[in-house]
Short mmCIF file of C-alpha atoms in Angstrom, two decimals:
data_model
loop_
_atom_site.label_atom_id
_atom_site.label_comp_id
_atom_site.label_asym_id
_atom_site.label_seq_id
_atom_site.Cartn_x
_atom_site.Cartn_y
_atom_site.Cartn_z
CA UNK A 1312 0.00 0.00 0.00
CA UNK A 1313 1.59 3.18 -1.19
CA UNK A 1314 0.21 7.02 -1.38
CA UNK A 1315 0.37 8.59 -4.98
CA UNK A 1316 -1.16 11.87 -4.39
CA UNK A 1317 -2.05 13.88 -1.12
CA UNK A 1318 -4.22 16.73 -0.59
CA UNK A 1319 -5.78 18.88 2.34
CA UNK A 1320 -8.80 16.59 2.00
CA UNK A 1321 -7.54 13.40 0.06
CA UNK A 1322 -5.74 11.13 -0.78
CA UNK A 1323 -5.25 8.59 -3.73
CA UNK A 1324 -3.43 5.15 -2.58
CA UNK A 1325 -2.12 2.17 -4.74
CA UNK A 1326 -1.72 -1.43 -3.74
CA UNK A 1327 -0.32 -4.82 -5.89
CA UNK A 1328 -3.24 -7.57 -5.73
CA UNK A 1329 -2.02 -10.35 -3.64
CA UNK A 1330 -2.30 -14.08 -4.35
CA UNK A 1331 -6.02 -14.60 -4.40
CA UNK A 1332 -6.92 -18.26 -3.69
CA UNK A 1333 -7.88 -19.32 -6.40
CA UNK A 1334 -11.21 -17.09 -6.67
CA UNK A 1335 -11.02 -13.78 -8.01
CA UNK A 1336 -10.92 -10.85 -6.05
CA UNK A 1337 -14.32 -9.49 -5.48
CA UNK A 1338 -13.29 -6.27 -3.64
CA UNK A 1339 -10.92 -4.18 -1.52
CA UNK A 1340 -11.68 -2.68 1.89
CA UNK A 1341 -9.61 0.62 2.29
CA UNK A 1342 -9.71 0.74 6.21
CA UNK A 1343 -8.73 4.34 7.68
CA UNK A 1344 -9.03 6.14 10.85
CA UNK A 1345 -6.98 9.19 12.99
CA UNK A 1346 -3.84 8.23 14.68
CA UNK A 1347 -5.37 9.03 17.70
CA UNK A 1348 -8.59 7.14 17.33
CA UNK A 1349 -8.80 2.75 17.22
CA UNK A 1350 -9.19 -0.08 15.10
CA UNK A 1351 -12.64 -0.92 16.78
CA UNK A 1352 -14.12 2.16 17.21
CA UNK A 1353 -13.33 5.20 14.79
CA UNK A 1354 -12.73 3.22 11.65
CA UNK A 1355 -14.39 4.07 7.91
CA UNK A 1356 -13.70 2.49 4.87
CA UNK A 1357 -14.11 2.51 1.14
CA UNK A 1358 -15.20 0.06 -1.21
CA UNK A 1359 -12.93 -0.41 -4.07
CA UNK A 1360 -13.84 -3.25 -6.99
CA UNK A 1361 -11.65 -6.61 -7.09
CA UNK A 1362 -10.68 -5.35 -10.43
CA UNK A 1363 -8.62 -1.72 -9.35
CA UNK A 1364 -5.36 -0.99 -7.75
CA UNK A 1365 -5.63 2.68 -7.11
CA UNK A 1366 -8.17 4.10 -5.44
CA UNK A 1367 -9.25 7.61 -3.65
CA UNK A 1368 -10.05 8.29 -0.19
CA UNK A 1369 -11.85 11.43 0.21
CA UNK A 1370 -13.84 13.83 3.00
CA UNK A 1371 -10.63 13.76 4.96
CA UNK A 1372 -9.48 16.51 7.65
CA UNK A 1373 -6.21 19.01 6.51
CA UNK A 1374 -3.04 18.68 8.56
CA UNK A 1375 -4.48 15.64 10.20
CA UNK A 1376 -2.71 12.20 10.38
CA UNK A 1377 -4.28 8.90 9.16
CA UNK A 1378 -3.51 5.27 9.42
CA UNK A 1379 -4.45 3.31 6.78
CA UNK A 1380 -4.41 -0.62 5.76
CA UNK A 1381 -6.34 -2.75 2.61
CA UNK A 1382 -8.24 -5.96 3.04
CA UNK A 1383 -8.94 -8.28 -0.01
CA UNK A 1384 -11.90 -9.78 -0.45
CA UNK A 1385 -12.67 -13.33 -2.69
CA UNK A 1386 -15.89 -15.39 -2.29
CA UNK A 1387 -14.44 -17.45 -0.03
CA UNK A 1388 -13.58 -14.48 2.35
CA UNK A 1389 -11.45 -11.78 3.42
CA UNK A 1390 -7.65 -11.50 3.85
CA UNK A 1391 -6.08 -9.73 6.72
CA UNK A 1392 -5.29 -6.46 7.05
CA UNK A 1393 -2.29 -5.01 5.08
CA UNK A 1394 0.65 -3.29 6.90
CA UNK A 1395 0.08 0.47 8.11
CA UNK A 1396 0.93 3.19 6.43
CA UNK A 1397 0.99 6.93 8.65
CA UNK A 1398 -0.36 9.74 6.05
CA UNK A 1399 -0.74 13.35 7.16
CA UNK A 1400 -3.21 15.58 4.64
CA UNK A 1401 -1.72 18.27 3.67
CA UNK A 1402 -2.52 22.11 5.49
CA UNK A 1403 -5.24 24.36 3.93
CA UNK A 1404 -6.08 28.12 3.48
CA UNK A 1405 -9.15 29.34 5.68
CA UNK A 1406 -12.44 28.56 3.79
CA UNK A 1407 -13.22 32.35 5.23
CA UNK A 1408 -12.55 35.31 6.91
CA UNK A 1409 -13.13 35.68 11.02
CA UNK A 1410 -16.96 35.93 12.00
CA UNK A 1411 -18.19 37.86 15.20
CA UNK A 1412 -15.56 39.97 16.10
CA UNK A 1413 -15.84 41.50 19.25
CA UNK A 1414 -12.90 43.77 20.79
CA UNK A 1415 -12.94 44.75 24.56
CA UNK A 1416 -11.02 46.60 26.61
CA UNK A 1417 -9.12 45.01 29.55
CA UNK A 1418 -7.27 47.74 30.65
CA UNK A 1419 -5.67 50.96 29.81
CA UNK A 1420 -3.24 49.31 28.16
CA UNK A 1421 -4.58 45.95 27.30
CA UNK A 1422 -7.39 45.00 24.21
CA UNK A 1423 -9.01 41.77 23.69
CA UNK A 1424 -10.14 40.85 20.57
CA UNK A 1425 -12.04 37.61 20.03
CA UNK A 1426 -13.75 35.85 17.02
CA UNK A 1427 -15.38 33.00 15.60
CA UNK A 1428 -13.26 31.01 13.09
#
């Protein structure tokens, strides 16, 4: 499992098919979650034909690291997971400028401005 292309949002993986058993692959099973988050509970995943090796994982968050792993899939049933790979998305711009701005004074000296990003 290898990345090809990295964004803010997504990211576009590749993968050799392994030996399938005999019975053709049926489908992948991208398997992704945070660093910080677990196999059990925070997982998603995307469905990728028997037929592809490259495949796009999108609705990511920028600047945010990822674990990811592929699982093969024949009639028969599924392989185990791949080895790991760490991916952080890339950073992005601000979708938009500060909302709610709101200055205040603290002090004579001292101004405190806050905002909504």
């Amino acid at each position: 499992l290898k990345v090809l292309e990295k964004a803010g949002r997504n990211i576009k993986l590749s993968w050799q098919a392994p030996y399938n058993g005999n019975s053709n692959l049926t489908r992948y099973l991208i398997e992704f979650k945070p660093t910080k988050g677990t196999w059990q509970n925070d997982i998603d995943r995307v469905l990728v034909s028997g037929d592809e090796s490259i495949a796009g994982v999108f609705s990511l968050r920028p600047a945010t690291t990822y674990h990811f792993r592929i699982v093969a899939q024949n009639e028969i049933g599924s392989s185990g997971p791949s080895d790991t790979i760490s991916v952080e998305t890339s950073e992005e711009a601000p979708s938009g400028p500060p909302v709610d701005c709101r200055l205040s004074a603290v002090d004579q000296h001292t101004l405190r401005v806050e905002w909504k990003p």
